[in-house]
C-alpha positions as semicolon CSV with decimal commas, in nm:
position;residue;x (nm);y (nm);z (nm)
1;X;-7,408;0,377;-0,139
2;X;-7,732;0,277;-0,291
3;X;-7,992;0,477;-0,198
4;X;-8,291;0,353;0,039
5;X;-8,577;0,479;0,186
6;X;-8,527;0,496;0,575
7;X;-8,859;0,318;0,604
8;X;-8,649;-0,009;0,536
9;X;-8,464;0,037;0,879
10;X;-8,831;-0,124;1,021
11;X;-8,831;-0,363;0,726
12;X;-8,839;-0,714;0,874
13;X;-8,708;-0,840;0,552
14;X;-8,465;-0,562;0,463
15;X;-8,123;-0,735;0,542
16;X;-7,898;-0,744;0,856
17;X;-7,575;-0,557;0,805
18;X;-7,411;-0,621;1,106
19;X;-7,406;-0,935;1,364
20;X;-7,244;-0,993;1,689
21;X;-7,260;-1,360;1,830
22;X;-7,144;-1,386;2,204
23;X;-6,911;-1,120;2,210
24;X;-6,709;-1,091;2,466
25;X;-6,342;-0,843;2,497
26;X;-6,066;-0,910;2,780
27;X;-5,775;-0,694;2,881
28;X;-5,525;-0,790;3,085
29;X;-5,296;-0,518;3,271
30;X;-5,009;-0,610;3,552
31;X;-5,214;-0,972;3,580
32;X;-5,564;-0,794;3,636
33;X;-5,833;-0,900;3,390
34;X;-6,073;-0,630;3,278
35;X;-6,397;-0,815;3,122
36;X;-6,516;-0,494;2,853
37;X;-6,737;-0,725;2,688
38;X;-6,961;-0,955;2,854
39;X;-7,146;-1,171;2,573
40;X;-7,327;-0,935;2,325
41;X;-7,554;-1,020;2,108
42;X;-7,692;-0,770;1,854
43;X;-7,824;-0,752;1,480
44;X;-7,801;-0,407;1,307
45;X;-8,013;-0,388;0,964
46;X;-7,956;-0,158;0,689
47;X;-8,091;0,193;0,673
48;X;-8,138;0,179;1,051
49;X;-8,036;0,513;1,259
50;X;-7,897;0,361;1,603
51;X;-7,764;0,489;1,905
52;X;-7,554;0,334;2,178
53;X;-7,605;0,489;2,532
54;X;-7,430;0,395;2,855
55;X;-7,240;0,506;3,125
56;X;-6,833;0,595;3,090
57;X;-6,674;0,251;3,131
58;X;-6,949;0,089;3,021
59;X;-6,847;-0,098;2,680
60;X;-6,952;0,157;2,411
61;X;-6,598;0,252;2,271
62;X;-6,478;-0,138;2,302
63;X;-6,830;-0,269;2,117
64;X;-6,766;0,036;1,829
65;X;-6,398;-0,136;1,799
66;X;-6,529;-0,417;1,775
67;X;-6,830;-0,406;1,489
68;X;-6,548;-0,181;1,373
69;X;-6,300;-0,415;1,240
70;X;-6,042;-0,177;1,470
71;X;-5,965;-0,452;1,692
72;X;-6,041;-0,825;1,774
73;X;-6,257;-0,970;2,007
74;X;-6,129;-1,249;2,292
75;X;-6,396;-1,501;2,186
76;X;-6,727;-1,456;2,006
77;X;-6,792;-1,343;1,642
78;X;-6,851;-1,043;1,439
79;X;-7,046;-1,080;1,105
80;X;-7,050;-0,758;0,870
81;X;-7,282;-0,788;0,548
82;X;-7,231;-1,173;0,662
83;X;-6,882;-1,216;0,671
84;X;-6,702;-1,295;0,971
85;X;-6,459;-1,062;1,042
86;X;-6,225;-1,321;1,193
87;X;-6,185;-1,534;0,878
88;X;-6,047;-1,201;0,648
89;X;-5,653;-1,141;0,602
90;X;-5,510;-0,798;0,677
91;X;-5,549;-0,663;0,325
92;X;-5,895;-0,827;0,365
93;X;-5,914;-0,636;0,700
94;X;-5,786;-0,312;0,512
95;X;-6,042;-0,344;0,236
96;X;-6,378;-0,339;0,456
97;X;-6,246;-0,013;0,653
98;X;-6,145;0,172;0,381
99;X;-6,488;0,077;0,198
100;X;-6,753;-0,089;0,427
101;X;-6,732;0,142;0,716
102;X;-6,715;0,536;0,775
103;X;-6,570;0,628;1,107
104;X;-6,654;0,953;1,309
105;X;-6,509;1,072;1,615
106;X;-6,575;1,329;1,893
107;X;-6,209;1,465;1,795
108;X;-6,241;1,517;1,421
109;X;-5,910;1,372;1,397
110;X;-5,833;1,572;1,064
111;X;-5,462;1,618;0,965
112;X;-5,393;1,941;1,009
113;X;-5,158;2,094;0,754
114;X;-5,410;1,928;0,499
115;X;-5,702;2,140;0,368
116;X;-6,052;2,031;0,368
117;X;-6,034;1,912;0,016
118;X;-5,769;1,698;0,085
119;X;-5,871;1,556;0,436
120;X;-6,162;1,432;0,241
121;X;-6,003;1,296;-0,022
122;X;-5,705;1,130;0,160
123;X;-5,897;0,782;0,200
124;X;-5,977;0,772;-0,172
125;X;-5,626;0,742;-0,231
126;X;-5,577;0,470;-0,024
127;X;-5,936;0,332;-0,217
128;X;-5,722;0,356;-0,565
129;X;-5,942;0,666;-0,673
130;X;-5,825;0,823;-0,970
131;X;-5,728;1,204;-0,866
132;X;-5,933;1,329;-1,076
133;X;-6,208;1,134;-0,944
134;X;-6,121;1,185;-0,651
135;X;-6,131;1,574;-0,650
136;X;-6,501;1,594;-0,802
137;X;-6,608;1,354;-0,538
138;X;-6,450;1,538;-0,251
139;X;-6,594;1,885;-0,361
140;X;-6,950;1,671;-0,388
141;X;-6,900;1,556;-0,025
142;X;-6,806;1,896;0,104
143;X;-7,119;2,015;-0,085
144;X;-7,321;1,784;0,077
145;X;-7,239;1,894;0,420
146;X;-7,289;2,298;0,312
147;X;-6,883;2,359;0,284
148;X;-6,785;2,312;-0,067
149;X;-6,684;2,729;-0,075
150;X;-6,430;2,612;0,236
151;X;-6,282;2,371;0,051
152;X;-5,904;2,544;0,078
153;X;-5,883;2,608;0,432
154;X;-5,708;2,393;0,695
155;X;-5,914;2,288;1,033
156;X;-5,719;2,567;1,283
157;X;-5,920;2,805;1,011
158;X;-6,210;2,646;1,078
159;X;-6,477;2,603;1,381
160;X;-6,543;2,304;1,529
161;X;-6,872;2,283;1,354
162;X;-6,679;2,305;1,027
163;X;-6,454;2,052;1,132
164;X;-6,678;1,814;1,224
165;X;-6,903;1,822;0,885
166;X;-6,542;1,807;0,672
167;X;-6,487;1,452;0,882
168;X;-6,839;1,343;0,792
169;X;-6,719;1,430;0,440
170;X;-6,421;1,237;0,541
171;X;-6,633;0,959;0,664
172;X;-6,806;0,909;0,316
173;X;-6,534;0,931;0,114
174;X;-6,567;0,563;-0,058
175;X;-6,880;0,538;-0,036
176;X;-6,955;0,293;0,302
177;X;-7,282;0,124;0,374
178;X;-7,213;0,231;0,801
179;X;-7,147;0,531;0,959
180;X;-6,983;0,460;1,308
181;X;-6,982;0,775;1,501
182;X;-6,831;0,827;1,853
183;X;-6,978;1,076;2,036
184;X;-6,988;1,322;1,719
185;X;-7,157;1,633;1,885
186;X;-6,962;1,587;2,249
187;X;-6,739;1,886;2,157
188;X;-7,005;2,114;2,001
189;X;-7,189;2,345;2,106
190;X;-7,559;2,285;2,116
191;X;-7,697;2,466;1,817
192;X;-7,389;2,305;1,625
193;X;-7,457;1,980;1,746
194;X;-7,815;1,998;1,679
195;X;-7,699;2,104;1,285
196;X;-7,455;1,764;1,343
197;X;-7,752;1,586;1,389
198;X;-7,924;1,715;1,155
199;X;-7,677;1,640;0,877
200;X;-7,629;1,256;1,012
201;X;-7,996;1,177;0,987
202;X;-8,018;1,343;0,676
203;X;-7,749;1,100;0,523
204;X;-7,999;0,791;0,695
205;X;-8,300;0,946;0,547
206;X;-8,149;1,064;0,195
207;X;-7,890;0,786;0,120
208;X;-7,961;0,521;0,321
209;X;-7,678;0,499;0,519
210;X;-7,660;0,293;0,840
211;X;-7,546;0,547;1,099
212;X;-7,475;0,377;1,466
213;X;-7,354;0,655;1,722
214;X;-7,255;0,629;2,092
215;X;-7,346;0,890;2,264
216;X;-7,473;1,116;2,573
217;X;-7,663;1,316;2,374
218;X;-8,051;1,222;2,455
219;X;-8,126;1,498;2,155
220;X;-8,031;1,148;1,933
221;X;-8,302;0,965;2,104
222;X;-8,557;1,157;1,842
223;X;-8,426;1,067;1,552
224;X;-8,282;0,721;1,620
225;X;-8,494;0,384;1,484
226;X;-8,352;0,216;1,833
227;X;-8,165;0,232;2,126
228;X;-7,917;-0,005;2,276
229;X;-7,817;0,028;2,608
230;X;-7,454;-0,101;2,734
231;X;-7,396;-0,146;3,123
232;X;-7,130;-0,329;3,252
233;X;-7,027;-0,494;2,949
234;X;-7,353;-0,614;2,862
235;X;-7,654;-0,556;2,665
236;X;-7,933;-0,405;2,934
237;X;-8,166;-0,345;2,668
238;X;-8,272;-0,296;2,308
239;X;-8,596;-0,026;2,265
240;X;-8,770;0,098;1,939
241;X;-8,768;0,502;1,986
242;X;-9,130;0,453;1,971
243;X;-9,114;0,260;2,320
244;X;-8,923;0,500;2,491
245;X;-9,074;0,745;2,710
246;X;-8,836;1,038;2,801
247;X;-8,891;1,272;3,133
248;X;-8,675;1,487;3,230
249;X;-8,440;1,315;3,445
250;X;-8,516;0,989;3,358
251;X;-8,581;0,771;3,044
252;X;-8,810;0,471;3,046
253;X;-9,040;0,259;2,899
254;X;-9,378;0,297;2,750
Protein backbone atom coordinates (compact mmCIF):
# COMPACT_ATOMS: atom_id res chain seq x y z
CA UNK A 1 0.00 0.00 0.00
CA UNK A 2 1.38 3.33 -0.88
CA UNK A 3 0.47 5.79 1.31
CA UNK A 4 -2.04 8.77 0.36
CA UNK A 5 -3.52 11.50 1.85
CA UNK A 6 -7.39 10.87 2.18
CA UNK A 7 -7.86 14.28 0.61
CA UNK A 8 -7.28 12.39 -2.81
CA UNK A 9 -10.63 10.42 -2.29
CA UNK A 10 -12.23 14.13 -3.62
CA UNK A 11 -9.40 14.35 -6.14
CA UNK A 12 -11.05 14.59 -9.56
CA UNK A 13 -7.86 13.45 -11.05
CA UNK A 14 -6.77 10.90 -8.46
CA UNK A 15 -7.54 7.56 -10.35
CA UNK A 16 -10.62 5.22 -10.43
CA UNK A 17 -9.93 1.91 -8.77
CA UNK A 18 -12.92 0.21 -9.37
CA UNK A 19 -15.65 0.26 -12.38
CA UNK A 20 -18.87 -1.42 -12.91
CA UNK A 21 -20.46 -1.09 -16.48
CA UNK A 22 -24.18 -2.35 -16.64
CA UNK A 23 -24.04 -4.83 -14.12
CA UNK A 24 -26.53 -6.95 -13.83
CA UNK A 25 -26.61 -10.76 -11.57
CA UNK A 26 -29.40 -13.56 -12.26
CA UNK A 27 -30.21 -16.62 -10.24
CA UNK A 28 -32.23 -19.12 -11.24
CA UNK A 29 -33.89 -21.62 -8.58
CA UNK A 30 -36.66 -24.52 -9.53
CA UNK A 31 -37.17 -22.27 -13.01
CA UNK A 32 -37.74 -18.90 -11.00
CA UNK A 33 -35.42 -16.08 -12.01
CA UNK A 34 -34.24 -13.80 -9.23
CA UNK A 35 -32.86 -10.41 -10.95
CA UNK A 36 -30.05 -9.33 -7.82
CA UNK A 37 -28.57 -6.94 -10.06
CA UNK A 38 -30.41 -4.63 -12.15
CA UNK A 39 -27.75 -2.57 -14.33
CA UNK A 40 -25.22 -0.82 -11.98
CA UNK A 41 -23.15 1.56 -12.79
CA UNK A 42 -20.54 2.88 -10.33
CA UNK A 43 -16.83 4.30 -10.25
CA UNK A 44 -14.93 3.92 -6.92
CA UNK A 45 -11.56 6.14 -6.76
CA UNK A 46 -8.68 5.52 -4.63
CA UNK A 47 -8.40 6.67 -1.05
CA UNK A 48 -12.19 7.03 -0.99
CA UNK A 49 -14.08 5.76 2.38
CA UNK A 50 -17.54 4.34 0.94
CA UNK A 51 -20.45 2.85 2.28
CA UNK A 52 -23.20 0.76 0.74
CA UNK A 53 -26.67 1.08 2.48
CA UNK A 54 -29.89 -0.72 1.59
CA UNK A 55 -32.49 -2.77 2.72
CA UNK A 56 -31.97 -6.86 3.35
CA UNK A 57 -32.51 -8.27 -0.16
CA UNK A 58 -31.57 -5.40 -1.66
CA UNK A 59 -28.22 -6.20 -3.75
CA UNK A 60 -25.44 -5.22 -1.28
CA UNK A 61 -23.90 -8.76 -0.59
CA UNK A 62 -24.36 -9.74 -4.55
CA UNK A 63 -22.68 -6.10 -5.73
CA UNK A 64 -19.64 -6.82 -2.86
CA UNK A 65 -19.32 -10.38 -4.80
CA UNK A 66 -19.25 -8.91 -7.54
CA UNK A 67 -16.47 -5.82 -7.38
CA UNK A 68 -15.13 -8.74 -5.36
CA UNK A 69 -13.85 -11.03 -7.91
CA UNK A 70 -15.95 -13.81 -5.58
CA UNK A 71 -18.28 -14.49 -8.26
CA UNK A 72 -19.30 -13.55 -11.90
CA UNK A 73 -21.76 -11.37 -13.11
CA UNK A 74 -24.70 -12.58 -15.84
CA UNK A 75 -23.85 -9.74 -18.23
CA UNK A 76 -22.12 -6.41 -17.68
CA UNK A 77 -18.44 -5.71 -16.68
CA UNK A 78 -16.30 -5.23 -13.75
CA UNK A 79 -13.02 -3.17 -14.16
CA UNK A 80 -10.52 -3.24 -11.06
CA UNK A 81 -7.39 -0.80 -11.37
CA UNK A 82 -8.70 -1.13 -15.18
CA UNK A 83 -8.71 -4.58 -15.82
CA UNK A 84 -11.70 -6.43 -16.57
CA UNK A 85 -12.22 -9.01 -14.35
CA UNK A 86 -13.79 -11.25 -17.01
CA UNK A 87 -10.74 -11.43 -19.30
CA UNK A 88 -8.24 -12.92 -16.17
CA UNK A 89 -7.64 -16.87 -15.82
CA UNK A 90 -8.19 -18.52 -12.45
CA UNK A 91 -4.62 -18.10 -11.25
CA UNK A 92 -5.19 -14.57 -12.67
CA UNK A 93 -8.45 -14.59 -10.59
CA UNK A 94 -6.38 -16.00 -7.53
CA UNK A 95 -3.72 -13.34 -7.82
CA UNK A 96 -6.00 -10.05 -7.47
CA UNK A 97 -7.78 -11.62 -4.21
CA UNK A 98 -4.93 -12.65 -2.55
CA UNK A 99 -3.25 -9.12 -3.38
CA UNK A 100 -5.70 -6.45 -4.77
CA UNK A 101 -8.47 -6.88 -2.34
CA UNK A 102 -8.86 -7.29 1.60
CA UNK A 103 -12.08 -8.90 2.59
CA UNK A 104 -13.97 -8.31 5.97
CA UNK A 105 -16.92 -9.91 7.22
CA UNK A 106 -19.59 -9.49 9.95
CA UNK A 107 -18.45 -13.19 11.05
CA UNK A 108 -14.69 -12.79 11.41
CA UNK A 109 -14.43 -16.00 9.75
CA UNK A 110 -10.99 -16.78 11.55
CA UNK A 111 -9.87 -20.48 11.75
CA UNK A 112 -10.14 -21.37 14.95
CA UNK A 113 -7.45 -23.72 16.21
CA UNK A 114 -5.05 -21.03 14.59
CA UNK A 115 -3.73 -18.20 16.81
CA UNK A 116 -3.88 -14.64 15.93
CA UNK A 117 -0.42 -14.64 14.56
CA UNK A 118 -1.13 -17.19 12.31
CA UNK A 119 -4.74 -16.20 11.12
CA UNK A 120 -2.94 -13.16 9.96
CA UNK A 121 -0.33 -14.58 8.39
CA UNK A 122 -2.14 -17.52 6.65
CA UNK A 123 -2.77 -15.41 3.30
CA UNK A 124 0.92 -14.50 3.08
CA UNK A 125 1.60 -17.97 2.54
CA UNK A 126 -0.59 -18.37 -0.10
CA UNK A 127 1.17 -14.64 -1.36
CA UNK A 128 4.72 -16.68 -1.41
CA UNK A 129 5.88 -14.63 1.77
CA UNK A 130 8.96 -15.80 3.12
CA UNK A 131 8.13 -17.02 6.92
CA UNK A 132 10.23 -14.98 8.19
CA UNK A 133 8.74 -12.17 6.47
CA UNK A 134 5.86 -13.15 7.06
CA UNK A 135 6.04 -13.27 10.94
CA UNK A 136 7.46 -9.55 11.28
CA UNK A 137 4.68 -8.42 9.09
CA UNK A 138 1.95 -10.20 10.96
CA UNK A 139 3.17 -8.93 14.45
CA UNK A 140 3.24 -5.24 12.51
CA UNK A 141 -0.42 -5.79 11.51
CA UNK A 142 -1.52 -6.96 14.90
CA UNK A 143 0.34 -3.84 16.19
CA UNK A 144 -1.45 -1.75 14.08
CA UNK A 145 -4.81 -2.73 15.29
CA UNK A 146 -3.54 -2.44 19.30
CA UNK A 147 -3.12 -6.51 19.65
CA UNK A 148 0.39 -7.35 18.96
CA UNK A 149 0.70 -8.60 23.05
CA UNK A 150 -2.39 -11.17 21.89
CA UNK A 151 -0.61 -12.45 19.30
CA UNK A 152 -0.69 -16.33 20.83
CA UNK A 153 -4.19 -16.68 21.61
CA UNK A 154 -6.88 -18.38 19.49
CA UNK A 155 -10.35 -16.38 18.73
CA UNK A 156 -12.66 -18.55 21.50
CA UNK A 157 -9.89 -16.60 23.87
CA UNK A 158 -10.72 -13.64 22.49
CA UNK A 159 -13.84 -11.05 22.36
CA UNK A 160 -15.48 -10.26 19.49
CA UNK A 161 -13.83 -6.91 19.39
CA UNK A 162 -10.50 -8.75 19.34
CA UNK A 163 -11.61 -10.88 16.74
CA UNK A 164 -12.71 -8.53 14.54
CA UNK A 165 -9.39 -6.19 14.59
CA UNK A 166 -7.17 -9.72 14.13
CA UNK A 167 -9.42 -10.13 10.66
CA UNK A 168 -8.67 -6.53 9.73
CA UNK A 169 -5.08 -7.66 10.36
CA UNK A 170 -6.09 -10.55 8.31
CA UNK A 171 -7.52 -8.32 5.72
CA UNK A 172 -4.12 -6.46 5.17
CA UNK A 173 -2.01 -9.13 5.13
CA UNK A 174 -0.49 -8.53 1.40
CA UNK A 175 -0.80 -5.40 1.34
CA UNK A 176 -4.32 -4.61 -0.90
CA UNK A 177 -5.22 -1.27 -2.36
CA UNK A 178 -9.40 -2.15 -1.13
CA UNK A 179 -10.81 -3.04 1.89
CA UNK A 180 -14.29 -4.74 1.25
CA UNK A 181 -16.06 -4.99 4.48
CA UNK A 182 -19.51 -6.63 5.08
CA UNK A 183 -21.25 -5.37 7.73
CA UNK A 184 -17.97 -5.31 10.04
CA UNK A 185 -19.53 -3.86 13.32
CA UNK A 186 -23.13 -5.89 12.92
CA UNK A 187 -22.01 -8.26 15.73
CA UNK A 188 -20.41 -5.69 18.08
CA UNK A 189 -21.40 -4.01 20.54
CA UNK A 190 -21.63 -0.29 20.17
CA UNK A 191 -18.60 1.07 21.92
CA UNK A 192 -16.68 -1.85 20.04
CA UNK A 193 -18.06 -1.02 16.90
CA UNK A 194 -17.49 2.57 17.26
CA UNK A 195 -13.46 1.46 18.06
CA UNK A 196 -14.14 -0.79 14.55
CA UNK A 197 -14.77 2.27 12.97
CA UNK A 198 -12.42 3.98 14.25
CA UNK A 199 -9.61 1.64 13.23
CA UNK A 200 -11.13 1.34 9.43
CA UNK A 201 -11.02 5.05 8.85
CA UNK A 202 -7.84 5.27 10.37
CA UNK A 203 -6.36 2.78 7.71
CA UNK A 204 -8.30 5.39 4.86
CA UNK A 205 -6.83 8.36 6.52
CA UNK A 206 -3.21 6.90 7.45
CA UNK A 207 -2.52 4.50 4.48
CA UNK A 208 -4.68 5.29 1.98
CA UNK A 209 -6.59 2.42 1.69
CA UNK A 210 -9.89 2.26 -0.24
CA UNK A 211 -12.32 0.89 2.35
CA UNK A 212 -16.05 0.17 0.79
CA UNK A 213 -18.43 -1.28 3.61
CA UNK A 214 -22.11 -2.37 3.46
CA UNK A 215 -23.73 -1.67 6.20
CA UNK A 216 -26.74 -0.62 8.68
CA UNK A 217 -24.71 1.22 10.69
CA UNK A 218 -25.67 5.13 10.02
CA UNK A 219 -22.57 5.81 12.67
CA UNK A 220 -20.49 5.13 9.02
CA UNK A 221 -22.37 7.89 7.44
CA UNK A 222 -19.72 10.40 9.38
CA UNK A 223 -16.83 9.23 8.26
CA UNK A 224 -17.64 7.98 4.77
CA UNK A 225 -16.51 10.33 1.47
CA UNK A 226 -20.03 8.90 -0.13
CA UNK A 227 -22.90 6.93 0.06
CA UNK A 228 -24.45 4.55 -2.38
CA UNK A 229 -27.72 3.43 -1.96
CA UNK A 230 -28.94 -0.16 -3.40
CA UNK A 231 -32.82 -0.83 -3.70
CA UNK A 232 -34.13 -3.42 -5.62
CA UNK A 233 -31.15 -4.26 -7.47
CA UNK A 234 -30.43 -0.91 -8.51
CA UNK A 235 -28.52 2.12 -7.85
CA UNK A 236 -31.21 4.73 -6.05
CA UNK A 237 -28.59 7.11 -5.44
CA UNK A 238 -25.00 8.25 -5.06
CA UNK A 239 -24.54 11.34 -2.20
CA UNK A 240 -21.27 13.11 -1.00
CA UNK A 241 -21.54 12.83 3.04
CA UNK A 242 -21.52 16.48 2.75
CA UNK A 243 -25.09 16.33 0.99
CA UNK A 244 -26.63 14.23 3.35
CA UNK A 245 -28.74 15.53 5.98
CA UNK A 246 -29.44 12.96 8.81
CA UNK A 247 -32.65 13.27 11.33
CA UNK A 248 -33.46 10.96 13.39
CA UNK A 249 -35.62 8.64 11.64
CA UNK A 250 -34.93 9.62 8.39
CA UNK A 251 -31.93 10.49 6.11
CA UNK A 252 -32.15 12.95 3.25
CA UNK A 253 -30.86 15.41 1.21
CA UNK A 254 -29.45 18.81 1.71
Amino acid sequence: MNPQPSTLAHDAECRIIIRTVGLKKQYTKQGVVTEALRGVDVEIRQAEFISVMGPSGSGKSTFFNMIGALDRPSTGRVFIDEVDVAQLTAEELAYLRCHKIGYIFQSYNLIPYMTALENVTTPMVFGGVSPDEARARGMRLLGLVGLAERWHHRPIEMSGGQQQRVAIARSLANQPGVLLCDEPTANLDLGTGQEILGLLKRLNDEQGVTIICATHDHRMMDMCDRLIWIRDGRIERIARREDVRVDIGSIGGT
